[in-house]
mmCIF file of C-alpha atoms in Angstrom:
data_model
loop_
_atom_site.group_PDB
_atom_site.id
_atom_site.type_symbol
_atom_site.label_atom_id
_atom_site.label_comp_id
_atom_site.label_asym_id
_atom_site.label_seq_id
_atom_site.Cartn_x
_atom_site.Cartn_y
_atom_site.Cartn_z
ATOM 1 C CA UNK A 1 -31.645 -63.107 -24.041
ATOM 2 C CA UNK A 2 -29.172 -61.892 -21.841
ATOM 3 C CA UNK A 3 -29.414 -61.989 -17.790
ATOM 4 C CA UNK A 4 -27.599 -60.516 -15.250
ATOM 5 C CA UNK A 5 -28.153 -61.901 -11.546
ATOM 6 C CA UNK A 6 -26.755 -60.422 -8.968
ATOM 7 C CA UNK A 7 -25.825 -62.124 -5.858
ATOM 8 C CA UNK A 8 -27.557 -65.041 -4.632
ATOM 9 C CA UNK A 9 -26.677 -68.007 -2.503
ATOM 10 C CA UNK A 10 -26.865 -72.075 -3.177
ATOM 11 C CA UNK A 11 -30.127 -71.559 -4.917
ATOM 12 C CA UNK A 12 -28.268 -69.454 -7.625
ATOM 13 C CA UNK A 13 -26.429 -72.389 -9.113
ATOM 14 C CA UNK A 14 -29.343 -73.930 -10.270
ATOM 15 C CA UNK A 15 -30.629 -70.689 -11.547
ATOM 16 C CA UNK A 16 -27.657 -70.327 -13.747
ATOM 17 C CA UNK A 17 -27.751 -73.817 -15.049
ATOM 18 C CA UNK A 18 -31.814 -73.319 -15.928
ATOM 19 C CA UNK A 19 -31.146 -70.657 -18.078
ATOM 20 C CA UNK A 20 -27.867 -71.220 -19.929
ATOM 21 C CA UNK A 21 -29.775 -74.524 -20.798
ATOM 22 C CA UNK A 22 -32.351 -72.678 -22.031
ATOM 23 C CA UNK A 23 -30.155 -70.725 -24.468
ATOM 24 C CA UNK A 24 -29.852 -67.232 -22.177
ATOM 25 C CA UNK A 25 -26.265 -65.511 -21.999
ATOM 26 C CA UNK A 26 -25.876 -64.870 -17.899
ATOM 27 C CA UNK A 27 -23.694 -62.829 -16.355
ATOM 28 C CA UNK A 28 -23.782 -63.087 -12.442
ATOM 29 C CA UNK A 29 -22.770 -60.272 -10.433
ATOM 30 C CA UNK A 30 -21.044 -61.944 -6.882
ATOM 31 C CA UNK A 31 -18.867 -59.810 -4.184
ATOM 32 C CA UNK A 32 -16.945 -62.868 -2.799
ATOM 33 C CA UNK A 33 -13.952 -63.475 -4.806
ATOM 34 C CA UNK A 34 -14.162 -67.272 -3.708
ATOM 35 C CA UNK A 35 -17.595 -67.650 -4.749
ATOM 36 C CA UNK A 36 -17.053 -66.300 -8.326
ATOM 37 C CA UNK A 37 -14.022 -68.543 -8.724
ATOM 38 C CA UNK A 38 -16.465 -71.162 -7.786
ATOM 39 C CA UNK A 39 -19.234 -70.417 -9.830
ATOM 40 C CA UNK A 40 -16.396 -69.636 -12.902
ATOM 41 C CA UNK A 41 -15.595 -73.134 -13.318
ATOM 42 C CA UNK A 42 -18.881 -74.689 -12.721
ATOM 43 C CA UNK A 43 -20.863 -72.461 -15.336
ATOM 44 C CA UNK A 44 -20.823 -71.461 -18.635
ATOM 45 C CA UNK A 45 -21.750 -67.720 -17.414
ATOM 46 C CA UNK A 46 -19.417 -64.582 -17.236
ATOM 47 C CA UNK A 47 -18.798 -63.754 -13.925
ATOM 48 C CA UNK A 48 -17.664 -60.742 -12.338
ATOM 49 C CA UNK A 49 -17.011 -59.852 -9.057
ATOM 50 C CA UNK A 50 -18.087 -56.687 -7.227
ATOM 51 C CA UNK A 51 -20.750 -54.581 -5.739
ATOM 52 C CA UNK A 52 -23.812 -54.470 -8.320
ATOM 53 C CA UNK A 53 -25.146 -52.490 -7.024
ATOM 54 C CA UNK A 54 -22.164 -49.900 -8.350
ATOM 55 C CA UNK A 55 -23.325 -48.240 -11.434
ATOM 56 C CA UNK A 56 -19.749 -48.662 -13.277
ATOM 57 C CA UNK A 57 -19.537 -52.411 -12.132
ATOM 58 C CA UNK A 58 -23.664 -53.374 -13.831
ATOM 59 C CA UNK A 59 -21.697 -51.383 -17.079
ATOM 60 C CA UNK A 60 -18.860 -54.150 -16.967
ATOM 61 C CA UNK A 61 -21.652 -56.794 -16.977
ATOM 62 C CA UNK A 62 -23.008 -55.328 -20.143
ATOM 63 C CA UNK A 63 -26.649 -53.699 -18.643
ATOM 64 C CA UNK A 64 -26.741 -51.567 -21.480
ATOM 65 C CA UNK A 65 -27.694 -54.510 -23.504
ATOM 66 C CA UNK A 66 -29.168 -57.195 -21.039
ATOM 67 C CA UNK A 67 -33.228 -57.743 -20.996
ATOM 68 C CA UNK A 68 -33.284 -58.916 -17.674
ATOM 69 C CA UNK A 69 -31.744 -58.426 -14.607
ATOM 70 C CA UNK A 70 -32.756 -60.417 -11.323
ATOM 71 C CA UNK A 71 -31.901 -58.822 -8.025
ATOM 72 C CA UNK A 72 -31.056 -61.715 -5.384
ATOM 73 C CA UNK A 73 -28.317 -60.536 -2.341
ATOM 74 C CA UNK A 74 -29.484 -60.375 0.901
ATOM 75 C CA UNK A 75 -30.145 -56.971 1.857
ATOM 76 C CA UNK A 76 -33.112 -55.325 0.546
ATOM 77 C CA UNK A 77 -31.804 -51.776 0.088
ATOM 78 C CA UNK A 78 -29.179 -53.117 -2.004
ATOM 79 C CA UNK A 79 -32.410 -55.405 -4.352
ATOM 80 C CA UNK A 80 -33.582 -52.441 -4.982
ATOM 81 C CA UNK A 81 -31.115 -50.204 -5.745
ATOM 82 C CA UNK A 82 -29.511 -52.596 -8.184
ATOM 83 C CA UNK A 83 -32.744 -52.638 -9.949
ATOM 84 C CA UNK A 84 -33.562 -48.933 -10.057
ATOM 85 C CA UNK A 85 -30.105 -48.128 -11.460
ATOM 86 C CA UNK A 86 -30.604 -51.139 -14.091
ATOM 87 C CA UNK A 87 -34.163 -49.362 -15.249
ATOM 88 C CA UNK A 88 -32.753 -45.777 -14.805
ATOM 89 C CA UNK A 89 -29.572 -45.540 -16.352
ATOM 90 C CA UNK A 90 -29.242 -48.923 -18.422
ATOM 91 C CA UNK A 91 -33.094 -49.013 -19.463
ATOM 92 C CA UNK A 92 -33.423 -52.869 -18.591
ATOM 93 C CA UNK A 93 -37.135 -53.570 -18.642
ATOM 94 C CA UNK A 94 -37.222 -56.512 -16.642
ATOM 95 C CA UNK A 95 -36.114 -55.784 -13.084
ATOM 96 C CA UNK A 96 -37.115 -58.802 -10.297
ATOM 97 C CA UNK A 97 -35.721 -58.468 -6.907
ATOM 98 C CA UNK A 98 -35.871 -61.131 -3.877
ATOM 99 C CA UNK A 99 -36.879 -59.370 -0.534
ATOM 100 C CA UNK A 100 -36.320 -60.832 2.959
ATOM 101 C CA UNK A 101 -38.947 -58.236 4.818
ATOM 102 C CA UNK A 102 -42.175 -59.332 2.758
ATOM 103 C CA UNK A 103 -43.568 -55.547 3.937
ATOM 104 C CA UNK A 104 -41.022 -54.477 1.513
ATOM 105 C CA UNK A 105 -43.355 -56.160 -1.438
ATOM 106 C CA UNK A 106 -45.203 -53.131 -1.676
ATOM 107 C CA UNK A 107 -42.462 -50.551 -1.482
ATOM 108 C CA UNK A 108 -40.403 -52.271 -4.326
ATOM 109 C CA UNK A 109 -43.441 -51.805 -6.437
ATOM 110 C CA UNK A 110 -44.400 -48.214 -5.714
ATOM 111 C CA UNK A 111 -40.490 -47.623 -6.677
ATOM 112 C CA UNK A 112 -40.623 -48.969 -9.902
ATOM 113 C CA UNK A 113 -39.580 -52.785 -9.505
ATOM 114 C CA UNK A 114 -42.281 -54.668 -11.747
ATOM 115 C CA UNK A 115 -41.243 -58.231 -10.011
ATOM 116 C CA UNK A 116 -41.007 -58.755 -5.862
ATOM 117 C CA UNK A 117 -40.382 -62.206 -5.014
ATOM 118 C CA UNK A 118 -40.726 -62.948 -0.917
ATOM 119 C CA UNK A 119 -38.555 -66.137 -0.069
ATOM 120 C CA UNK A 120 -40.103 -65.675 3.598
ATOM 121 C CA UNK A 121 -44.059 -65.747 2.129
ATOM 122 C CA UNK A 122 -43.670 -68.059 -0.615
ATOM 123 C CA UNK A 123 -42.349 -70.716 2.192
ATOM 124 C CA UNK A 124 -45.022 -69.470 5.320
ATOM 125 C CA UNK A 125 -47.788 -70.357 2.447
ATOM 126 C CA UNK A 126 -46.421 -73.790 1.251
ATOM 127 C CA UNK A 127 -46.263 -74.393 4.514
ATOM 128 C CA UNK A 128 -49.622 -73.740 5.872
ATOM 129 C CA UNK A 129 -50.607 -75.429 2.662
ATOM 130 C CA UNK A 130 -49.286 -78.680 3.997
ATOM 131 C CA UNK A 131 -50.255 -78.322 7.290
ATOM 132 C CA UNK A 132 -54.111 -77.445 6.261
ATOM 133 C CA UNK A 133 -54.255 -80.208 4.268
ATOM 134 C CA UNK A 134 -52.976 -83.559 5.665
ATOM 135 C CA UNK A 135 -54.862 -85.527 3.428
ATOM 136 C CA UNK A 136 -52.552 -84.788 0.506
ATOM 137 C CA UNK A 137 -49.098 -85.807 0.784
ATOM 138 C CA UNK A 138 -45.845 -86.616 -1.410
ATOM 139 C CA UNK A 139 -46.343 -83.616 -3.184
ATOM 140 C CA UNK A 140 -43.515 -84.123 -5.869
ATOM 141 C CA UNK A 141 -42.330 -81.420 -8.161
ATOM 142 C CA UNK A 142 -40.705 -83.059 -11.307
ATOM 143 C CA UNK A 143 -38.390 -81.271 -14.046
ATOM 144 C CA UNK A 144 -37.923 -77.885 -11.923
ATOM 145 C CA UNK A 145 -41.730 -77.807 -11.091
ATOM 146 C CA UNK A 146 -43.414 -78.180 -14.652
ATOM 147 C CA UNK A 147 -45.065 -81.153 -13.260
ATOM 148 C CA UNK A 148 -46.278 -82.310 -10.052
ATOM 149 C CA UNK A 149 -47.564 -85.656 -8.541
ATOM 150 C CA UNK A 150 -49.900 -85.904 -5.582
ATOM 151 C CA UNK A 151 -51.199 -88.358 -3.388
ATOM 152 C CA UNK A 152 -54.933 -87.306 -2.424
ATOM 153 C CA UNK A 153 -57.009 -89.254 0.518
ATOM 154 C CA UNK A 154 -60.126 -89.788 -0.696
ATOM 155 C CA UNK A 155 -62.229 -89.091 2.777
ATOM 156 C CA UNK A 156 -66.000 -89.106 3.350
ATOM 157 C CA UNK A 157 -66.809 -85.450 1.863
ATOM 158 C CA UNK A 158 -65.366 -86.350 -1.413
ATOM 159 C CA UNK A 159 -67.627 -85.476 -3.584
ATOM 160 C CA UNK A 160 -66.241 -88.264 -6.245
ATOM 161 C CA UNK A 161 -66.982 -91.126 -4.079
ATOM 162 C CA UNK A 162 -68.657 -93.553 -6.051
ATOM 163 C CA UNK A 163 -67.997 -91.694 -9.356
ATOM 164 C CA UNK A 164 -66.195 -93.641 -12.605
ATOM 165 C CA UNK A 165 -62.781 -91.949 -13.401
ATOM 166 C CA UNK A 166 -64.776 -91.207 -17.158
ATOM 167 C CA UNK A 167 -67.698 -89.422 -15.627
ATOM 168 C CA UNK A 168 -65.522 -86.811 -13.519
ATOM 169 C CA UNK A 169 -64.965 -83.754 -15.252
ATOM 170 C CA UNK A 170 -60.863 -83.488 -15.177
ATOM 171 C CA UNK A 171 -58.924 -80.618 -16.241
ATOM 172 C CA UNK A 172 -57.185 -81.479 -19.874
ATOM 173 C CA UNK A 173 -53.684 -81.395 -18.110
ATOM 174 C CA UNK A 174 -54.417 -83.556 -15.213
ATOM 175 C CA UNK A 175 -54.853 -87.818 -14.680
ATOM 176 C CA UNK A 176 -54.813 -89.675 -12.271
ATOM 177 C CA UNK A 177 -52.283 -92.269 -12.828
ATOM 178 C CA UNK A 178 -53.333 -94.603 -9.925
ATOM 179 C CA UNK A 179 -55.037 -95.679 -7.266
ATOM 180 C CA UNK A 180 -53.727 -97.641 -4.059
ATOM 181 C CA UNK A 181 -57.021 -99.468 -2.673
ATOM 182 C CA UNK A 182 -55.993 -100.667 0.607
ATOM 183 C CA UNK A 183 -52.864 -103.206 -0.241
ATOM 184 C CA UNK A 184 -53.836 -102.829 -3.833
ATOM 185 C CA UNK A 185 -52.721 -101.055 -6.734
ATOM 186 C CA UNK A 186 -54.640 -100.105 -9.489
ATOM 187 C CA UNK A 187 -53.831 -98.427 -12.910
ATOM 188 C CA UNK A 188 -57.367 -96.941 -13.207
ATOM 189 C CA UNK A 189 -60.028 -97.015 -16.700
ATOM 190 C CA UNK A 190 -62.029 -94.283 -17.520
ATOM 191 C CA UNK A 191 -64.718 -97.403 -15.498
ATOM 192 C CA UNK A 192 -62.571 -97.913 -12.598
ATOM 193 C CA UNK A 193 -65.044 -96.182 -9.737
ATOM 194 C CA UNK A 194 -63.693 -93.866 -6.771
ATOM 195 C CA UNK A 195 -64.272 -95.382 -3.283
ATOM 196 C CA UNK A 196 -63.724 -94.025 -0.121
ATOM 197 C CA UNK A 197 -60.544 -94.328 1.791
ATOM 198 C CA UNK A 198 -58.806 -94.715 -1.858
ATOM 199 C CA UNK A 199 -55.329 -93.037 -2.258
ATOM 200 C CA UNK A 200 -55.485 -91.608 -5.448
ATOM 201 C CA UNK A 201 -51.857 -90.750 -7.547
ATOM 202 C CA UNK A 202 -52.388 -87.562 -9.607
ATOM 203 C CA UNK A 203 -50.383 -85.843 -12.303
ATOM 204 C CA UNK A 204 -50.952 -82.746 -13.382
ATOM 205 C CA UNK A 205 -49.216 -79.211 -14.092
ATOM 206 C CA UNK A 206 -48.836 -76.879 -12.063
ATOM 207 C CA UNK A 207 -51.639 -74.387 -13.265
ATOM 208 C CA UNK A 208 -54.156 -77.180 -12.962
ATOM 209 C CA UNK A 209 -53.533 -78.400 -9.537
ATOM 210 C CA UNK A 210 -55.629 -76.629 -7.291
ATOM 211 C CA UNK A 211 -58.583 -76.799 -9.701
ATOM 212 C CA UNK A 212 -57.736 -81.232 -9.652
ATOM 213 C CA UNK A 213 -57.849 -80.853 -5.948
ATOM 214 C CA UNK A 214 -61.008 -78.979 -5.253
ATOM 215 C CA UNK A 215 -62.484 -81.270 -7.717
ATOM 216 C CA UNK A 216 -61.122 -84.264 -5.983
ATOM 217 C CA UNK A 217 -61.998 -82.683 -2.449
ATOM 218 C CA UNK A 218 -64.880 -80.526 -2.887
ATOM 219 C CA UNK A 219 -63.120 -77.789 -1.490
ATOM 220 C CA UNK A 220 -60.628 -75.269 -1.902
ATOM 221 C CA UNK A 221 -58.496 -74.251 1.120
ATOM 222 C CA UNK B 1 -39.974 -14.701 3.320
ATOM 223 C CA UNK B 2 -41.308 -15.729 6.189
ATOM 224 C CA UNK B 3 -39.168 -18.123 8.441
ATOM 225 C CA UNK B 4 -40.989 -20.574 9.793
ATOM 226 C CA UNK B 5 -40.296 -21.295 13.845
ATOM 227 C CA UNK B 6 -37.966 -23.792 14.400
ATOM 228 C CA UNK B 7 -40.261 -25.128 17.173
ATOM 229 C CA UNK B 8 -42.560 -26.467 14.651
ATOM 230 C CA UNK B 9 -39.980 -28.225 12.482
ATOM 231 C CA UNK B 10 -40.540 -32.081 13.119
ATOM 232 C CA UNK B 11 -36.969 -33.991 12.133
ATOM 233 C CA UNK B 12 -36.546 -37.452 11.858
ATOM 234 C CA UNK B 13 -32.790 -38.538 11.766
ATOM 235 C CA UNK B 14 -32.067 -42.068 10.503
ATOM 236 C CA UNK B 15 -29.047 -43.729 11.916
ATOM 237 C CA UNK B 16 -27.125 -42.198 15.144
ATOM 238 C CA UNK B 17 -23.719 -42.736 14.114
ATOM 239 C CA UNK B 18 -20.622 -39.857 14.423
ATOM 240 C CA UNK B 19 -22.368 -37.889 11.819
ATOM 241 C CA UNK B 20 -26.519 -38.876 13.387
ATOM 242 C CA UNK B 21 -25.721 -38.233 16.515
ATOM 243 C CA UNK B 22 -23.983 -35.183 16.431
ATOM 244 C CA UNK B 23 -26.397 -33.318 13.700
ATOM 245 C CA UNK B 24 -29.525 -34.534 16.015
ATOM 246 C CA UNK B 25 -28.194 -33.043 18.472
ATOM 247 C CA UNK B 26 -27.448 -30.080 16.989
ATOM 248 C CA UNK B 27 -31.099 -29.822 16.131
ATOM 249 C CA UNK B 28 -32.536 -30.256 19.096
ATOM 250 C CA UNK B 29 -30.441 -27.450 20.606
ATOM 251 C CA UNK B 30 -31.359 -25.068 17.883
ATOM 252 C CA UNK B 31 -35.432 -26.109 19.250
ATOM 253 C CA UNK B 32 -36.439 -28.762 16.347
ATOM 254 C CA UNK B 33 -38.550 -31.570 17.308
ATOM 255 C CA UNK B 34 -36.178 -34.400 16.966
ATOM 256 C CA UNK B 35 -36.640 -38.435 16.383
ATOM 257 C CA UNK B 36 -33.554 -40.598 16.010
ATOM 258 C CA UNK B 37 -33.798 -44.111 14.862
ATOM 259 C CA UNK B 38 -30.537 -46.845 15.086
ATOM 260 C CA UNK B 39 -30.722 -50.575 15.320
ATOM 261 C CA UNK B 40 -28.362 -50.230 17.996
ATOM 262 C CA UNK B 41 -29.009 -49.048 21.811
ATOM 263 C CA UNK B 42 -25.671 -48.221 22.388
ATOM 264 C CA UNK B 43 -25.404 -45.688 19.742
ATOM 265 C CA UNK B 44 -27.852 -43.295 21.360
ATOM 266 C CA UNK B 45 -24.989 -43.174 23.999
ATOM 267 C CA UNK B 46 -23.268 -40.607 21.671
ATOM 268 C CA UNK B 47 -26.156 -38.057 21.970
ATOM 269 C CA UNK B 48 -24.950 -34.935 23.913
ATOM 270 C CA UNK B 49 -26.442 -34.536 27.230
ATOM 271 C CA UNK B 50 -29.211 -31.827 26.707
ATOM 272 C CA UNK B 51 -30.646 -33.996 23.701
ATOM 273 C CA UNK B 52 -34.199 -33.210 24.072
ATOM 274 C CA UNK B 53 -35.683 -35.464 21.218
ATOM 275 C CA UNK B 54 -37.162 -38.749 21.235
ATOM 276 C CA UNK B 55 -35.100 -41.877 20.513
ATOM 277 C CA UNK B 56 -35.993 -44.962 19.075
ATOM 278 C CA UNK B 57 -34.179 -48.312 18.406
ATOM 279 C CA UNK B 58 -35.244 -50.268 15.201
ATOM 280 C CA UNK B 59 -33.931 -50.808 12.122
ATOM 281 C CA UNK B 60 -35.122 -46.997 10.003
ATOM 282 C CA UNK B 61 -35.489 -48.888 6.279
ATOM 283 C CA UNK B 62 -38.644 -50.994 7.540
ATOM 284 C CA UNK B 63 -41.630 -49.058 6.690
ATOM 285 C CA UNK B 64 -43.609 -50.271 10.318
ATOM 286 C CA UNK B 65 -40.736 -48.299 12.392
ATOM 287 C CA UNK B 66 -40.753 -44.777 10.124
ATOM 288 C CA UNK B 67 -45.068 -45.623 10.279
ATOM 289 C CA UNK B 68 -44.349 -45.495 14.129
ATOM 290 C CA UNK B 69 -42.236 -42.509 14.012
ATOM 291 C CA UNK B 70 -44.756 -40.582 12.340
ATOM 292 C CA UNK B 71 -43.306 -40.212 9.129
ATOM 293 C CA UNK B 72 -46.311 -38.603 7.979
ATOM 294 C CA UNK B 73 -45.849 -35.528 10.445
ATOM 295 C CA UNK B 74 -42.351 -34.866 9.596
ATOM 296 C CA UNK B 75 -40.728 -31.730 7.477
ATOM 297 C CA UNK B 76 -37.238 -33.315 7.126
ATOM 298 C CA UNK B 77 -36.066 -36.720 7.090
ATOM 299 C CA UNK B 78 -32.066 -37.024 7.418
ATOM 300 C CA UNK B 79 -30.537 -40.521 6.191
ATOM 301 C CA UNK B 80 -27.327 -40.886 7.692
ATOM 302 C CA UNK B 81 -26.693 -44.661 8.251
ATOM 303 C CA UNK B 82 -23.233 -46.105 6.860
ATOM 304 C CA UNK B 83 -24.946 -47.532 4.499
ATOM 305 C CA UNK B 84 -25.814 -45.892 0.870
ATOM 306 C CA UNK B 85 -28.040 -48.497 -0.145
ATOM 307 C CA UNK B 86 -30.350 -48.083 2.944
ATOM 308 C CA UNK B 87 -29.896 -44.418 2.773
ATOM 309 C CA UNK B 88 -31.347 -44.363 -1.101
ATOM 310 C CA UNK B 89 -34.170 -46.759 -0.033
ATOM 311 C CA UNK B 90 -34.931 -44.746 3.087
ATOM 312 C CA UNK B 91 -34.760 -41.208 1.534
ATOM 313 C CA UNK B 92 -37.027 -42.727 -1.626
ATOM 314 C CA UNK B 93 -39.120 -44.147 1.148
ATOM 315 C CA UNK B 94 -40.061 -40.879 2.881
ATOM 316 C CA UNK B 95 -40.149 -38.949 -0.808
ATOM 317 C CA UNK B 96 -42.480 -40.693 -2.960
ATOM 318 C CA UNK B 97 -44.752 -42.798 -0.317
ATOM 319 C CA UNK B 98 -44.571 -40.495 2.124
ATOM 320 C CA UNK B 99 -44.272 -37.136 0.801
ATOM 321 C CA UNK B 100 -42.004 -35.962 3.247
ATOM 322 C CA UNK B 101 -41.077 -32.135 2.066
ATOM 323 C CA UNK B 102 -37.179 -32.346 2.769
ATOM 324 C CA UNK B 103 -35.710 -35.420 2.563
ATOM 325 C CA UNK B 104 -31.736 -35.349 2.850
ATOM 326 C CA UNK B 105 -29.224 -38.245 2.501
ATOM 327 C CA UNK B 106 -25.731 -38.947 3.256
ATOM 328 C CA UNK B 107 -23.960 -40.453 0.693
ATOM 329 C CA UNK B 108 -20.680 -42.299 1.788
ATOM 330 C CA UNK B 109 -19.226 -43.479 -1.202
ATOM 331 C CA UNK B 110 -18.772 -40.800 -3.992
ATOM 332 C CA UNK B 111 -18.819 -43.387 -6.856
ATOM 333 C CA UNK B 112 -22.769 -43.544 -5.822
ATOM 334 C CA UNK B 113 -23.351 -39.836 -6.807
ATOM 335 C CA UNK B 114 -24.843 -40.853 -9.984
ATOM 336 C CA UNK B 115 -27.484 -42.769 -9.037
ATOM 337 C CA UNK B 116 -28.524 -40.555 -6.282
ATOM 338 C CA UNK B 117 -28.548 -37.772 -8.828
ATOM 339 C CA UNK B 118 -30.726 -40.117 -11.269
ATOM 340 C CA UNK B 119 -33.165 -40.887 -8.507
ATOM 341 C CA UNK B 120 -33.784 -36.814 -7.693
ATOM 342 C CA UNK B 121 -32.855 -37.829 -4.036
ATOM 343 C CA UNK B 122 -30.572 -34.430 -2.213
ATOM 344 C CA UNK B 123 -27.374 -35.560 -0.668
ATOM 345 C CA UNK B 124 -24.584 -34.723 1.156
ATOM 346 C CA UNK B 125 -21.041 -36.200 0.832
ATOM 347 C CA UNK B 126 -18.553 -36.081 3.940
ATOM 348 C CA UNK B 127 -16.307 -37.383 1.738
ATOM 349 C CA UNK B 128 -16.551 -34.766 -1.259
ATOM 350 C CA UNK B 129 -16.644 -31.871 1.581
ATOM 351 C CA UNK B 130 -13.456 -33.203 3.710
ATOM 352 C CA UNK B 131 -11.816 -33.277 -0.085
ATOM 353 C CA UNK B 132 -13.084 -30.010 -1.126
ATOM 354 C CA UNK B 133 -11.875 -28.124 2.094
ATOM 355 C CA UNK B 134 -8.399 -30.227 2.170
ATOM 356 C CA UNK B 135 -7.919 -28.598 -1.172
ATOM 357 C CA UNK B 136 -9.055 -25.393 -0.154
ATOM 358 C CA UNK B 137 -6.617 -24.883 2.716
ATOM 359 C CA UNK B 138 -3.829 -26.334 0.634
ATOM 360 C CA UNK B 139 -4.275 -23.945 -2.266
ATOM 361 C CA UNK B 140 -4.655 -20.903 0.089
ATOM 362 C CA UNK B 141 -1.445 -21.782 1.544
ATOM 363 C CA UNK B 142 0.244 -22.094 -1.599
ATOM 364 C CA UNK B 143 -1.196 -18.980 -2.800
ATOM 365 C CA UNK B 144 0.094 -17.625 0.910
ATOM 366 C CA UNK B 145 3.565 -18.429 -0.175
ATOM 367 C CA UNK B 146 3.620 -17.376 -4.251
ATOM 368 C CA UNK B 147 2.178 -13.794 -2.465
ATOM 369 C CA UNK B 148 5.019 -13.398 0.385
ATOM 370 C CA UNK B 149 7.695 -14.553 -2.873
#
């Protein structure tokens, strides 16, 4: 497929990388001449620098025959501009923009952008996830996020205290890969039994992981 | 037709630069209700003296400021900011959420007319004008001297 991006700071490099290794031509649209020079010799991208949001400068990039184009500078107005002219004049289906004012979710929408990421919400709710739930920590994400362990405290309202690792009703793309009792660790059997105060290691995928927890917790929140 | 009283006309002008300032002012001489929104305090210093509108300092693209200035109410919304990016958001903004009857934008660079054009918003162009008239007074002089020849 091919991808334009436009803009986009530190996080962009890894964006790039993701998807040329995935097969995708990208093209990344920068307005810093040092930046492009940068991201020139690091990636096997076409890079271009100048305003994308500049109807004759998405042309250059090729929008007339690009699938997807992923909106990421800064400034809002700018997002979504860069999008609208991509649908409107270069009939790009996929438009996904970044916004920095998360009230501006529901504007991009009613204008026609069918993806709004918010940076600024995405972070406030991982966040408050971590702070409302202090008995799970180390929550690694491995290979970009298509995995992730967790360490879950096993306190009194568990509802799998007591339970054998067999007898709990898991989801297909979850296991729990160990369990530290006190100094000990454990590679659990579908016998080895839950007990209170255990520390248990978890791997599952993303899509699974807040159906593991509220298994292993009894609650979702 | 019937012209409506200009008394009842309820503008909100985005941005109070050379161009805001001067056209809000303007308005509220000729009896409009005016509103004027900048991010900056010190721009509402170039207001004329008998400015008689409302003025408020906040950034015009986020939708809880035009919400404030009663976007809802108004007949016209001018965009006028330096910026044509804001101005397109702002004028679709006040268009197709709010259903504001007259929405007007300033566009700054005239390699944007296109998309303002594709996205049905009305503009106006300094630029363009300042060109147009330049060539205007130059051809009328030329054509001043072919005639005295």
């Amino acid at each position: 497929m091919n991808i334009i991006i436009v803009g986009g700071g530190k996080k962009i490099h890894f964006l790039i990388r993701s998807f040329v290794s995935k097969g995708h031509n990208v093209t990344v649209i920068n307005d810093e001449y040092e930046t492009c020079r940068r991201l020139a010799r690091m990636h096997n991208a076409k890079i271009i620098n100048g305003d994308g949001s500049l109807p004759y400068v998405l042309e250059e990039a090729g929008a007339a025959y690009s699938e997807i184009i992923v909106a990421l500078t800064p400034k809002d107005p700018d997002n979504l501009v860069i999008c609208q002219i991509a649908q409107k004049m270069f009939m790009i289906k996929r438009t996904i923009a970044i916004v920095n004012d998360p009230e501006n979710i529901k504007i991009f929408h009613e204008l026609g952008v069918d993806t709004v990421i918010s940076t600024a919400e995405i972070i406030s709710s991982l966040i408050e996830q971590r702070v409302a739930v202090d008995e799970i920590t180390n929550l690694i994400p491995i290979e970009e996020g298509k995995v992730s362990i967790m360490e879950v405290e096993i306190t009194s309202d568990s509802p799998v205290i007591g339970k054998t690792i067999n007898s709990i009703n898991f989801p297909e793309e979850a296991v729990v890969g160990c369990i530290i009792r006190k100094e000990e660790a454990i590679i659990p059997k579908g016998k080895t039994d839950i007990r209170l105060n255990d520390k248990l290691i978890v791997l599952t995928l993303p899509r699974v992981q807040s159906e593991t927890l509220e298994i292993l917790r009894g609650r979702l929140d | 037709m019937k012209k409506r009283n200009k008394t009842d006309e309820y503008i909100i002008v985005i941005g109070c630069g050379r161009l805001g300032s001067h056209l809000a002012s303007l308005l509220s001489r000729d009896g409009c209700s005016v509103v004027i929104i900048d991010k900056d305090v010190n721009s509402f210093e170039g207001l004329e003296q008998d400015f008689g509108g409302f003025t408020i300092e906040a950034d015009g693209i986020e939708d809880e400021v035009l919400r404030n200035a009663k976007i809802e109410q108004a007949d016209v919304l001018v965009a006028t900011t330096d910026d044509d990016n804001a101005n397109i958001m702002i004028a679709q903004i006040a268009k197709s959420i709010y259903k504001v009857p007259k929405v007007i934008a300033r566009l700054h660079d005239p390699n944007r007319y296109k998309i303002y054009k594709e996205l049905d918003i009305e503009t106006v162009s300094p630029t363009l004008l300042s060109a147009i008239e330049f060539q205007n007074i130059i051809a009328r002089d030329f054509a001043g001297i072919e005639e005295a020849d």
